[in-house]
Amino acid sequence: MYASKDVRPADLGFAGRAEFHLDATPGLNLQVVLLFLDAQKQRISHAQKGVNRNETAQIPVGTEWIRLGLRIYGPGSARIHGLVLGHRPLRPAEVLGRSRHLVLTNHYPSYDDLYRNGFVHTRVAAYAARGTRVDVFRLRRDAGLSYHEFHDADVITGSQEALHKLLAGGDYRSVLVHFLDEAMWEVLKHHIDRVKVIVWVHGAEFQPRHRREFNFEGEDQLRSARLQSEERMRFWQGLLREMPANLQLVFVSNYFAGEVMEDPGFRLPEGKYHVIHNPIDTRLFAYHPKSPEHRKKVLSIRTYASRKYANDLTVDAILALKAVPWFKQVEFRPVGDGKLFDEVLAPVRGLENVVIERRFLTQPEIAQLQRDYGIFLTPTRWDSQGVSRDEAMASGLVPVTNAVSGVPEFVDATCAITAPAEDAAGLAEGIAQLVDDPERFLAMSRAAGERVRAQSDSDAMVARELGLFAGPSA
């Protein structure tokens, strides 16, 4: 979207370079675009810059006009407060914390953007419910200091300098990190001698390119991914080869812990890492006994942000069942959103028994919807655990998924249907087996609820996490 009126650089106070800061709420992928035009308003070049940070763009020689625009990528909503001409001051005089423990993360939910690291907020709320409050800091390089509240959690957003000032106050005993990167470590390394740092490793921030090849298309994407992968591995290898005494890692599965130690080529010392599954709230995702009719209702709740989530296999499985006599008696309900949503679901649009919903759901909405369904169709190309699958299992849905990466650590033949990697026909066959055998479906539904409560119940998992940083010796 471009402005209808072009402006001269001097009218914006720009001389030689453009300095600005677009102030907007989270919830939409936005970029500022500057088209640099000559005297005849022919394009010389352009610059694309981010929001909520101080940005600088060099103005090329010969520029007489600038055309301002916004690049909007993907679905969402945001409110633009204004375009600040020049840079905002980012040096906080002082940043005060309230707790003895700090959660450091790259994203955190807001009321305008519910799904950015929602599992981090789930932990923060669970800690508070058990009497341990934590502060939350969301790191944004070159961002001004700001604050927001989300369901009783107070969140600070700021730059590396703001994080340094917060930690320099000396009040924190521990920092709990989600999605560690080099920018975070540049600050943490100055405090690691006196503050315990516990890092949850999730996958994307660590994995080398070959673990996620399914996400890249074309040589340009592969080349960029390779460079980013090499940078990530250099950082992690340097950090983990000689781990600081106060640094510990947490993995959500034994599978993923093994993968992380395989990629850099050395094992982590015993006692420097822990395996604690993602906690599943079995009170919210309560088990409700299913009836035989529930086997004819198939639910899929997924993001459509990348090919990792294998929603194309969901579509292929549905299409593979069209030839089965009872096909029209079964309802399929894919729910979600993301850049691949329209493209992936196009082949099943128009089928009378496929109910497509383009929206994200709150956790209570998910739990309520699960009561009406019996099968959870959740293929995957990679998972360290699979939280949405486990939440569905806790509610009594039988998952139909792929036996890849960490999945076999959390399901077996008593409580789930698994197909080999990339096997949509196997997923379809699994659904057919459940529809054709109501007694088996009911037994597997009960077993699914029991499996999650025995393995990943939030009471046990949160207690273990609290023991790492808030226990008597922490």
PDB file of N, CA and C in Angstrom, residues 316-406:
ATOM      1  N   ASP A 316      -4.876 -34.632   1.770  1.00  0.00           N
ATOM      2  CA  ASP A 316      -4.721 -35.852   0.982  1.00  0.00           C
ATOM      3  C   ASP A 316      -5.430 -37.041   1.644  1.00  0.00           C
ATOM      4  N   ALA A 317      -5.406 -37.092   2.973  1.00  0.00           N
ATOM      5  CA  ALA A 317      -6.089 -38.179   3.680  1.00  0.00           C
ATOM      6  C   ALA A 317      -7.598 -38.089   3.492  1.00  0.00           C
ATOM      7  N   ILE A 318      -8.136 -36.873   3.555  1.00  0.00           N
ATOM      8  CA  ILE A 318      -9.574 -36.691   3.335  1.00  0.00           C
ATOM      9  C   ILE A 318      -9.953 -37.138   1.929  1.00  0.00           C
ATOM     10  N   LEU A 319      -9.167 -36.716   0.948  1.00  0.00           N
ATOM     11  CA  LEU A 319      -9.468 -37.077  -0.432  1.00  0.00           C
ATOM     12  C   LEU A 319      -9.345 -38.581  -0.649  1.00  0.00           C
ATOM     13  N   ALA A 320      -8.418 -39.214   0.063  1.00  0.00           N
ATOM     14  CA  ALA A 320      -8.242 -40.667  -0.077  1.00  0.00           C
ATOM     15  C   ALA A 320      -9.442 -41.444   0.446  1.00  0.00           C
ATOM     16  N   LEU A 321     -10.235 -40.825   1.334  1.00  0.00           N
ATOM     17  CA  LEU A 321     -11.398 -41.493   1.913  1.00  0.00           C
ATOM     18  C   LEU A 321     -12.675 -41.286   1.092  1.00  0.00           C
ATOM     19  N   LYS A 322     -12.612 -40.475   0.049  1.00  0.00           N
ATOM     20  CA  LYS A 322     -13.822 -40.171  -0.717  1.00  0.00           C
ATOM     21  C   LYS A 322     -14.461 -41.421  -1.309  1.00  0.00           C
ATOM     22  N   ALA A 323     -13.657 -42.431  -1.588  1.00  0.00           N
ATOM     23  CA  ALA A 323     -14.190 -43.639  -2.224  1.00  0.00           C
ATOM     24  C   ALA A 323     -14.830 -44.591  -1.234  1.00  0.00           C
ATOM     25  N   VAL A 324     -14.691 -44.331   0.071  1.00  0.00           N
ATOM     26  CA  VAL A 324     -15.261 -45.211   1.093  1.00  0.00           C
ATOM     27  C   VAL A 324     -16.772 -44.960   1.167  1.00  0.00           C
ATOM     28  N   PRO A 325     -17.604 -46.010   1.254  1.00  0.00           N
ATOM     29  CA  PRO A 325     -19.066 -45.823   1.207  1.00  0.00           C
ATOM     30  C   PRO A 325     -19.601 -44.872   2.281  1.00  0.00           C
ATOM     31  N   TRP A 326     -19.006 -44.881   3.456  1.00  0.00           N
ATOM     32  CA  TRP A 326     -19.541 -44.047   4.534  1.00  0.00           C
ATOM     33  C   TRP A 326     -18.928 -42.644   4.564  1.00  0.00           C
ATOM     34  N   PHE A 327     -18.175 -42.243   3.552  1.00  0.00           N
ATOM     35  CA  PHE A 327     -17.424 -40.990   3.577  1.00  0.00           C
ATOM     36  C   PHE A 327     -18.292 -39.797   3.959  1.00  0.00           C
ATOM     37  N   LYS A 328     -19.478 -39.679   3.341  1.00  0.00           N
ATOM     38  CA  LYS A 328     -20.317 -38.498   3.588  1.00  0.00           C
ATOM     39  C   LYS A 328     -20.952 -38.502   4.972  1.00  0.00           C
ATOM     40  N   GLN A 329     -20.849 -39.625   5.683  1.00  0.00           N
ATOM     41  CA  GLN A 329     -21.372 -39.675   7.058  1.00  0.00           C
ATOM     42  C   GLN A 329     -20.374 -39.116   8.077  1.00  0.00           C
ATOM     43  N   VAL A 330     -19.150 -38.871   7.630  1.00  0.00           N
ATOM     44  CA  VAL A 330     -18.094 -38.394   8.520  1.00  0.00           C
ATOM     45  C   VAL A 330     -17.863 -36.907   8.282  1.00  0.00           C
ATOM     46  N   GLU A 331     -17.815 -36.138   9.379  1.00  0.00           N
ATOM     47  CA  GLU A 331     -17.530 -34.706   9.272  1.00  0.00           C
ATOM     48  C   GLU A 331     -16.049 -34.452   9.533  1.00  0.00           C
ATOM     49  N   PHE A 332     -15.439 -33.662   8.663  1.00  0.00           N
ATOM     50  CA  PHE A 332     -14.059 -33.224   8.839  1.00  0.00           C
ATOM     51  C   PHE A 332     -14.068 -31.715   9.096  1.00  0.00           C
ATOM     52  N   ARG A 333     -13.345 -31.282  10.130  1.00  0.00           N
ATOM     53  CA  ARG A 333     -13.382 -29.856  10.466  1.00  0.00           C
ATOM     54  C   ARG A 333     -11.955 -29.315  10.626  1.00  0.00           C
ATOM     55  N   PRO A 334     -11.347 -28.783   9.567  1.00  0.00           N
ATOM     56  CA  PRO A 334     -10.051 -28.118   9.706  1.00  0.00           C
ATOM     57  C   PRO A 334     -10.229 -26.669  10.164  1.00  0.00           C
ATOM     58  N   VAL A 335      -9.528 -26.311  11.233  1.00  0.00           N
ATOM     59  CA  VAL A 335      -9.600 -24.971  11.809  1.00  0.00           C
ATOM     60  C   VAL A 335      -8.184 -24.431  11.940  1.00  0.00           C
ATOM     61  N   GLY A 336      -7.980 -23.170  11.564  1.00  0.00           N
ATOM     62  CA  GLY A 336      -6.662 -22.573  11.721  1.00  0.00           C
ATOM     63  C   GLY A 336      -6.489 -21.375  10.819  1.00  0.00           C
ATOM     64  N   ASP A 337      -5.238 -20.945  10.671  1.00  0.00           N
ATOM     65  CA  ASP A 337      -4.937 -19.801   9.822  1.00  0.00           C
ATOM     66  C   ASP A 337      -3.441 -19.805   9.527  1.00  0.00           C
ATOM     67  N   GLY A 338      -3.051 -19.004   8.569  1.00  0.00           N
ATOM     68  CA  GLY A 338      -1.655 -18.911   8.185  1.00  0.00           C
ATOM     69  C   GLY A 338      -1.524 -18.714   6.690  1.00  0.00           C
ATOM     70  N   LYS A 339      -0.309 -18.419   6.239  1.00  0.00           N
ATOM     71  CA  LYS A 339      -0.095 -18.040   4.846  1.00  0.00           C
ATOM     72  C   LYS A 339      -0.438 -19.161   3.862  1.00  0.00           C
ATOM     73  N   LEU A 340      -0.428 -20.429   4.313  1.00  0.00           N
ATOM     74  CA  LEU A 340      -0.704 -21.558   3.421  1.00  0.00           C
ATOM     75  C   LEU A 340      -2.164 -22.008   3.472  1.00  0.00           C
ATOM     76  N   PHE A 341      -2.992 -21.324   4.232  1.00  0.00           N
ATOM     77  CA  PHE A 341      -4.355 -21.796   4.506  1.00  0.00           C
ATOM     78  C   PHE A 341      -5.153 -22.011   3.217  1.00  0.00           C
ATOM     79  N   ASP A 342      -5.274 -20.980   2.390  1.00  0.00           N
ATOM     80  CA  ASP A 342      -6.097 -21.085   1.179  1.00  0.00           C
ATOM     81  C   ASP A 342      -5.533 -22.114   0.205  1.00  0.00           C
ATOM     82  N   GLU A 343      -4.228 -22.068   0.011  1.00  0.00           N
ATOM     83  CA  GLU A 343      -3.591 -22.970  -0.948  1.00  0.00           C
ATOM     84  C   GLU A 343      -3.765 -24.431  -0.549  1.00  0.00           C
ATOM     85  N   VAL A 344      -3.545 -24.741   0.719  1.00  0.00           N
ATOM     86  CA  VAL A 344      -3.578 -26.130   1.167  1.00  0.00           C
ATOM     87  C   VAL A 344      -4.991 -26.687   1.137  1.00  0.00           C
ATOM     88  N   LEU A 345      -5.968 -25.901   1.560  1.00  0.00           N
ATOM     89  CA  LEU A 345      -7.329 -26.410   1.705  1.00  0.00           C
ATOM     90  C   LEU A 345      -8.166 -26.309   0.428  1.00  0.00           C
ATOM     91  N   ALA A 346      -7.612 -25.709  -0.613  1.00  0.00           N
ATOM     92  CA  ALA A 346      -8.374 -25.545  -1.857  1.00  0.00           C
ATOM     93  C   ALA A 346      -8.964 -26.859  -2.380  1.00  0.00           C
ATOM     94  N   PRO A 347      -8.245 -27.991  -2.359  1.00  0.00           N
ATOM     95  CA  PRO A 347      -8.817 -29.227  -2.931  1.00  0.00           C
ATOM     96  C   PRO A 347     -10.038 -29.770  -2.205  1.00  0.00           C
ATOM     97  N   VAL A 348     -10.277 -29.379  -0.935  1.00  0.00           N
ATOM     98  CA  VAL A 348     -11.431 -29.928  -0.223  1.00  0.00           C
ATOM     99  C   VAL A 348     -12.535 -28.897  -0.020  1.00  0.00           C
ATOM    100  N   ARG A 349     -12.317 -27.694  -0.518  1.00  0.00           N
ATOM    101  CA  ARG A 349     -13.402 -26.710  -0.454  1.00  0.00           C
ATOM    102  C   ARG A 349     -14.561 -27.179  -1.339  1.00  0.00           C
ATOM    103  N   GLY A 350     -15.752 -27.028  -0.861  1.00  0.00           N
ATOM    104  CA  GLY A 350     -16.920 -27.455  -1.626  1.00  0.00           C
ATOM    105  C   GLY A 350     -17.427 -28.826  -1.256  1.00  0.00           C
ATOM    106  N   LEU A 351     -16.637 -29.629  -0.537  1.00  0.00           N
ATOM    107  CA  LEU A 351     -17.133 -30.919  -0.063  1.00  0.00           C
ATOM    108  C   LEU A 351     -18.117 -30.678   1.086  1.00  0.00           C
ATOM    109  N   GLU A 352     -19.289 -31.279   0.992  1.00  0.00           N
ATOM    110  CA  GLU A 352     -20.366 -30.988   1.945  1.00  0.00           C
ATOM    111  C   GLU A 352     -19.997 -31.346   3.380  1.00  0.00           C
ATOM    112  N   ASN A 353     -19.164 -32.357   3.567  1.00  0.00           N
ATOM    113  CA  ASN A 353     -18.859 -32.813   4.923  1.00  0.00           C
ATOM    114  C   ASN A 353     -17.519 -32.281   5.436  1.00  0.00           C
ATOM    115  N   VAL A 354     -16.962 -31.281   4.759  1.00  0.00           N
ATOM    116  CA  VAL A 354     -15.730 -30.627   5.223  1.00  0.00           C
ATOM    117  C   VAL A 354     -16.078 -29.198   5.639  1.00  0.00           C
ATOM    118  N   VAL A 355     -15.972 -28.923   6.924  1.00  0.00           N
ATOM    119  CA  VAL A 355     -16.327 -27.617   7.492  1.00  0.00           C
ATOM    120  C   VAL A 355     -15.025 -26.858   7.759  1.00  0.00           C
ATOM    121  N   ILE A 356     -14.736 -25.864   6.943  1.00  0.00           N
ATOM    122  CA  ILE A 356     -13.478 -25.126   7.044  1.00  0.00           C
ATOM    123  C   ILE A 356     -13.700 -23.840   7.840  1.00  0.00           C
ATOM    124  N   GLU A 357     -12.867 -23.623   8.839  1.00  0.00           N
ATOM    125  CA  GLU A 357     -12.946 -22.404   9.651  1.00  0.00           C
ATOM    126  C   GLU A 357     -11.598 -21.719   9.656  1.00  0.00           C
ATOM    127  N   ARG A 358     -11.561 -20.508   9.137  1.00  0.00           N
ATOM    128  CA  ARG A 358     -10.309 -19.743   9.131  1.00  0.00           C
ATOM    129  C   ARG A 358     -10.299 -18.818  10.346  1.00  0.00           C
ATOM    130  N   ARG A 359      -9.740 -19.292  11.418  1.00  0.00           N
ATOM    131  CA  ARG A 359      -9.590 -18.479  12.626  1.00  0.00           C
ATOM    132  C   ARG A 359      -8.725 -19.226  13.622  1.00  0.00           C
ATOM    133  N   PHE A 360      -8.172 -18.462  14.535  1.00  0.00           N
ATOM    134  CA  PHE A 360      -7.471 -19.048  15.667  1.00  0.00           C
ATOM    135  C   PHE A 360      -8.432 -19.114  16.844  1.00  0.00           C
ATOM    136  N   LEU A 361      -8.217 -20.076  17.720  1.00  0.00           N
ATOM    137  CA  LEU A 361      -9.095 -20.300  18.863  1.00  0.00           C
ATOM    138  C   LEU A 361      -8.329 -20.087  20.158  1.00  0.00           C
ATOM    139  N   THR A 362      -9.024 -19.593  21.167  1.00  0.00           N
ATOM    140  CA  THR A 362      -8.438 -19.563  22.501  1.00  0.00           C
ATOM    141  C   THR A 362      -8.435 -20.980  23.060  1.00  0.00           C
ATOM    142  N   GLN A 363      -7.652 -21.210  24.087  1.00  0.00           N
ATOM    143  CA  GLN A 363      -7.610 -22.553  24.662  1.00  0.00           C
ATOM    144  C   GLN A 363      -8.972 -23.002  25.190  1.00  0.00           C
ATOM    145  N   PRO A 364      -9.723 -22.152  25.900  1.00  0.00           N
ATOM    146  CA  PRO A 364     -11.070 -22.597  26.300  1.00  0.00           C
ATOM    147  C   PRO A 364     -11.958 -22.943  25.112  1.00  0.00           C
ATOM    148  N   GLU A 365     -11.833 -22.199  24.016  1.00  0.00           N
ATOM    149  CA  GLU A 365     -12.626 -22.518  22.820  1.00  0.00           C
ATOM    150  C   GLU A 365     -12.207 -23.868  22.242  1.00  0.00           C
ATOM    151  N   ILE A 366     -10.913 -24.145  22.255  1.00  0.00           N
ATOM    152  CA  ILE A 366     -10.443 -25.445  21.765  1.00  0.00           C
ATOM    153  C   ILE A 366     -10.998 -26.571  22.623  1.00  0.00           C
ATOM    154  N   ALA A 367     -10.914 -26.401  23.941  1.00  0.00           N
ATOM    155  CA  ALA A 367     -11.400 -27.438  24.848  1.00  0.00           C
ATOM    156  C   ALA A 367     -12.897 -27.694  24.647  1.00  0.00           C
ATOM    157  N   GLN A 368     -13.662 -26.633  24.430  1.00  0.00           N
ATOM    158  CA  GLN A 368     -15.098 -26.782  24.214  1.00  0.00           C
ATOM    159  C   GLN A 368     -15.384 -27.512  22.901  1.00  0.00           C
ATOM    160  N   LEU A 369     -14.632 -27.157  21.847  1.00  0.00           N
ATOM    161  CA  LEU A 369     -14.843 -27.786  20.547  1.00  0.00           C
ATOM    162  C   LEU A 369     -14.481 -29.264  20.584  1.00  0.00           C
ATOM    163  N   GLN A 370     -13.453 -29.604  21.338  1.00  0.00           N
ATOM    164  CA  GLN A 370     -13.016 -30.996  21.414  1.00  0.00           C
ATOM    165  C   GLN A 370     -14.091 -31.928  21.961  1.00  0.00           C
ATOM    166  N   ARG A 371     -15.001 -31.412  22.749  1.00  0.00           N
ATOM    167  CA  ARG A 371     -16.055 -32.259  23.326  1.00  0.00           C
ATOM    168  C   ARG A 371     -16.945 -32.870  22.247  1.00  0.00           C
ATOM    169  N   ASP A 372     -17.029 -32.199  21.098  1.00  0.00           N
ATOM    170  CA  ASP A 372     -17.953 -32.647  20.052  1.00  0.00           C
ATOM    171  C   ASP A 372     -17.295 -33.558  19.019  1.00  0.00           C
ATOM    172  N   TYR A 373     -15.988 -33.862  19.210  1.00  0.00           N
ATOM    173  CA  TYR A 373     -15.265 -34.632  18.198  1.00  0.00           C
ATOM    174  C   TYR A 373     -14.576 -35.826  18.831  1.00  0.00           C
ATOM    175  N   GLY A 374     -14.262 -36.827  17.990  1.00  0.00           N
ATOM    176  CA  GLY A 374     -13.669 -38.042  18.520  1.00  0.00           C
ATOM    177  C   GLY A 374     -12.302 -38.380  17.962  1.00  0.00           C
ATOM    178  N   ILE A 375     -11.966 -37.858  16.773  1.00  0.00           N
ATOM    179  CA  ILE A 375     -10.676 -38.135  16.142  1.00  0.00           C
ATOM    180  C   ILE A 375      -9.958 -36.807  15.914  1.00  0.00           C
ATOM    181  N   PHE A 376      -8.666 -36.789  16.212  1.00  0.00           N
ATOM    182  CA  PHE A 376      -7.850 -35.585  15.999  1.00  0.00           C
ATOM    183  C   PHE A 376      -6.832 -35.904  14.918  1.00  0.00           C
ATOM    184  N   LEU A 377      -7.047 -35.345  13.744  1.00  0.00           N
ATOM    185  CA  LEU A 377      -6.168 -35.591  12.594  1.00  0.00           C
ATOM    186  C   LEU A 377      -5.037 -34.575  12.634  1.00  0.00           C
ATOM    187  N   THR A 378      -3.817 -35.021  12.955  1.00  0.00           N
ATOM    188  CA  THR A 378      -2.713 -34.115  13.201  1.00  0.00           C
ATOM    189  C   THR A 378      -1.397 -34.652  12.626  1.00  0.00           C
ATOM    190  N   PRO A 379      -1.306 -34.730  11.301  1.00  0.00           N
ATOM    191  CA  PRO A 379      -0.040 -35.168  10.709  1.00  0.00           C
ATOM    192  C   PRO A 379       1.077 -34.170  11.015  1.00  0.00           C
ATOM    193  N   THR A 380       2.310 -34.602  10.876  1.00  0.00           N
ATOM    194  CA  THR A 380       3.439 -33.720  11.154  1.00  0.00           C
ATOM    195  C   THR A 380       4.662 -34.196  10.399  1.00  0.00           C
ATOM    196  N   ARG A 381       5.555 -33.257  10.135  1.00  0.00           N
ATOM    197  CA  ARG A 381       6.857 -33.602   9.557  1.00  0.00           C
ATOM    198  C   ARG A 381       7.966 -33.535  10.600  1.00  0.00           C
ATOM    199  N   TRP A 382       7.709 -32.864  11.693  1.00  0.00           N
ATOM    200  CA  TRP A 382       8.676 -32.836  12.792  1.00  0.00           C
ATOM    201  C   TRP A 382       7.979 -32.300  14.033  1.00  0.00           C
ATOM    202  N   ASP A 383       8.205 -32.954  15.150  1.00  0.00           N
ATOM    203  CA  ASP A 383       7.675 -32.498  16.435  1.00  0.00           C
ATOM    204  C   ASP A 383       8.618 -32.948  17.541  1.00  0.00           C
ATOM    205  N   SER A 384       8.945 -32.042  18.436  1.00  0.00           N
ATOM    206  CA  SER A 384       9.692 -32.451  19.625  1.00  0.00           C
ATOM    207  C   SER A 384       8.757 -33.107  20.627  1.00  0.00           C
ATOM    208  N   GLN A 385       7.475 -32.685  20.620  1.00  0.00           N
ATOM    209  CA  GLN A 385       6.452 -33.325  21.459  1.00  0.00           C
ATOM    210  C   GLN A 385       5.121 -33.331  20.738  1.00  0.00           C
ATOM    211  N   GLY A 386       4.474 -32.186  20.618  1.00  0.00           N
ATOM    212  CA  GLY A 386       3.161 -32.088  19.988  1.00  0.00           C
ATOM    213  C   GLY A 386       2.106 -31.716  21.002  1.00  0.00           C
ATOM    214  N   VAL A 387       2.094 -30.440  21.409  1.00  0.00           N
ATOM    215  CA  VAL A 387       1.205 -30.005  22.489  1.00  0.00           C
ATOM    216  C   VAL A 387      -0.261 -30.108  22.086  1.00  0.00           C
ATOM    217  N   SER A 388      -0.603 -29.647  20.872  1.00  0.00           N
ATOM    218  CA  SER A 388      -2.016 -29.677  20.474  1.00  0.00           C
ATOM    219  C   SER A 388      -2.530 -31.111  20.409  1.00  0.00           C
ATOM    220  N   ARG A 389      -1.679 -32.047  19.985  1.00  0.00           N
ATOM    221  CA  ARG A 389      -2.081 -33.464  19.977  1.00  0.00           C
ATOM    222  C   ARG A 389      -2.346 -33.947  21.400  1.00  0.00           C
ATOM    223  N   ASP A 390      -1.447 -33.616  22.331  1.00  0.00           N
ATOM    224  CA  ASP A 390      -1.613 -34.089  23.706  1.00  0.00           C
ATOM    225  C   ASP A 390      -2.828 -33.466  24.373  1.00  0.00           C
ATOM    226  N   GLU A 391      -3.124 -32.202  24.058  1.00  0.00           N
ATOM    227  CA  GLU A 391      -4.329 -31.573  24.607  1.00  0.00           C
ATOM    228  C   GLU A 391      -5.573 -32.283  24.095  1.00  0.00           C
ATOM    229  N   ALA A 392      -5.580 -32.647  22.814  1.00  0.00           N
ATOM    230  CA  ALA A 392      -6.718 -33.385  22.267  1.00  0.00           C
ATOM    231  C   ALA A 392      -6.839 -34.759  22.912  1.00  0.00           C
ATOM    232  N   MET A 393      -5.720 -35.453  23.101  1.00  0.00           N
ATOM    233  CA  MET A 393      -5.739 -36.755  23.758  1.00  0.00           C
ATOM    234  C   MET A 393      -6.287 -36.643  25.180  1.00  0.00           C
ATOM    235  N   ALA A 394      -5.880 -35.593  25.900  1.00  0.00           N
ATOM    236  CA  ALA A 394      -6.375 -35.404  27.258  1.00  0.00           C
ATOM    237  C   ALA A 394      -7.888 -35.293  27.278  1.00  0.00           C
ATOM    238  N   SER A 395      -8.462 -34.719  26.211  1.00  0.00           N
ATOM    239  CA  SER A 395      -9.918 -34.578  26.109  1.00  0.00           C
ATOM    240  C   SER A 395     -10.597 -35.839  25.585  1.00  0.00           C
ATOM    241  N   GLY A 396      -9.815 -36.873  25.251  1.00  0.00           N
ATOM    242  CA  GLY A 396     -10.397 -38.136  24.812  1.00  0.00           C
ATOM    243  C   GLY A 396     -10.447 -38.334  23.322  1.00  0.00           C
ATOM    244  N   LEU A 397      -9.812 -37.443  22.538  1.00  0.00           N
ATOM    245  CA  LEU A 397      -9.773 -37.643  21.098  1.00  0.00           C
ATOM    246  C   LEU A 397      -8.642 -38.614  20.757  1.00  0.00           C
ATOM    247  N   VAL A 398      -8.856 -39.438  19.769  1.00  0.00           N
ATOM    248  CA  VAL A 398      -7.838 -40.376  19.312  1.00  0.00           C
ATOM    249  C   VAL A 398      -7.029 -39.695  18.211  1.00  0.00           C
ATOM    250  N   PRO A 399      -5.722 -39.517  18.396  1.00  0.00           N
ATOM    251  CA  PRO A 399      -4.938 -38.838  17.371  1.00  0.00           C
ATOM    252  C   PRO A 399      -4.582 -39.761  16.217  1.00  0.00           C
ATOM    253  N   VAL A 400      -4.578 -39.189  15.028  1.00  0.00           N
ATOM    254  CA  VAL A 400      -4.089 -39.865  13.830  1.00  0.00           C
ATOM    255  C   VAL A 400      -2.943 -39.014  13.316  1.00  0.00           C
ATOM    256  N   THR A 401      -1.725 -39.542  13.364  1.00  0.00           N
ATOM    257  CA  THR A 401      -0.541 -38.718  13.123  1.00  0.00           C
ATOM    258  C   THR A 401       0.543 -39.548  12.451  1.00  0.00           C
ATOM    259  N   ASN A 402       1.723 -38.955  12.310  1.00  0.00           N
ATOM    260  CA  ASN A 402       2.868 -39.642  11.689  1.00  0.00           C
ATOM    261  C   ASN A 402       3.891 -40.006  12.749  1.00  0.00           C
ATOM    262  N   ALA A 403       4.460 -41.184  12.625  1.00  0.00           N
ATOM    263  CA  ALA A 403       5.443 -41.674  13.603  1.00  0.00           C
ATOM    264  C   ALA A 403       6.827 -41.137  13.247  1.00  0.00           C
ATOM    265  N   VAL A 404       7.011 -39.830  13.407  1.00  0.00           N
ATOM    266  CA  VAL A 404       8.280 -39.185  13.074  1.00  0.00           C
ATOM    267  C   VAL A 404       8.812 -38.443  14.299  1.00  0.00           C
ATOM    268  N   SER A 405      10.101 -38.165  14.299  1.00  0.00           N
ATOM    269  CA  SER A 405      10.787 -37.375  15.329  1.00  0.00           C
ATOM    270  C   SER A 405      10.342 -37.797  16.723  1.00  0.00           C
ATOM    271  N   GLY A 406       9.831 -36.876  17.535  1.00  0.00           N
ATOM    272  CA  GLY A 406       9.516 -37.205  18.917  1.00  0.00           C
ATOM    273  C   GLY A 406       8.165 -37.843  19.154  1.00  0.00           C
TER     274      GLY A 406
END
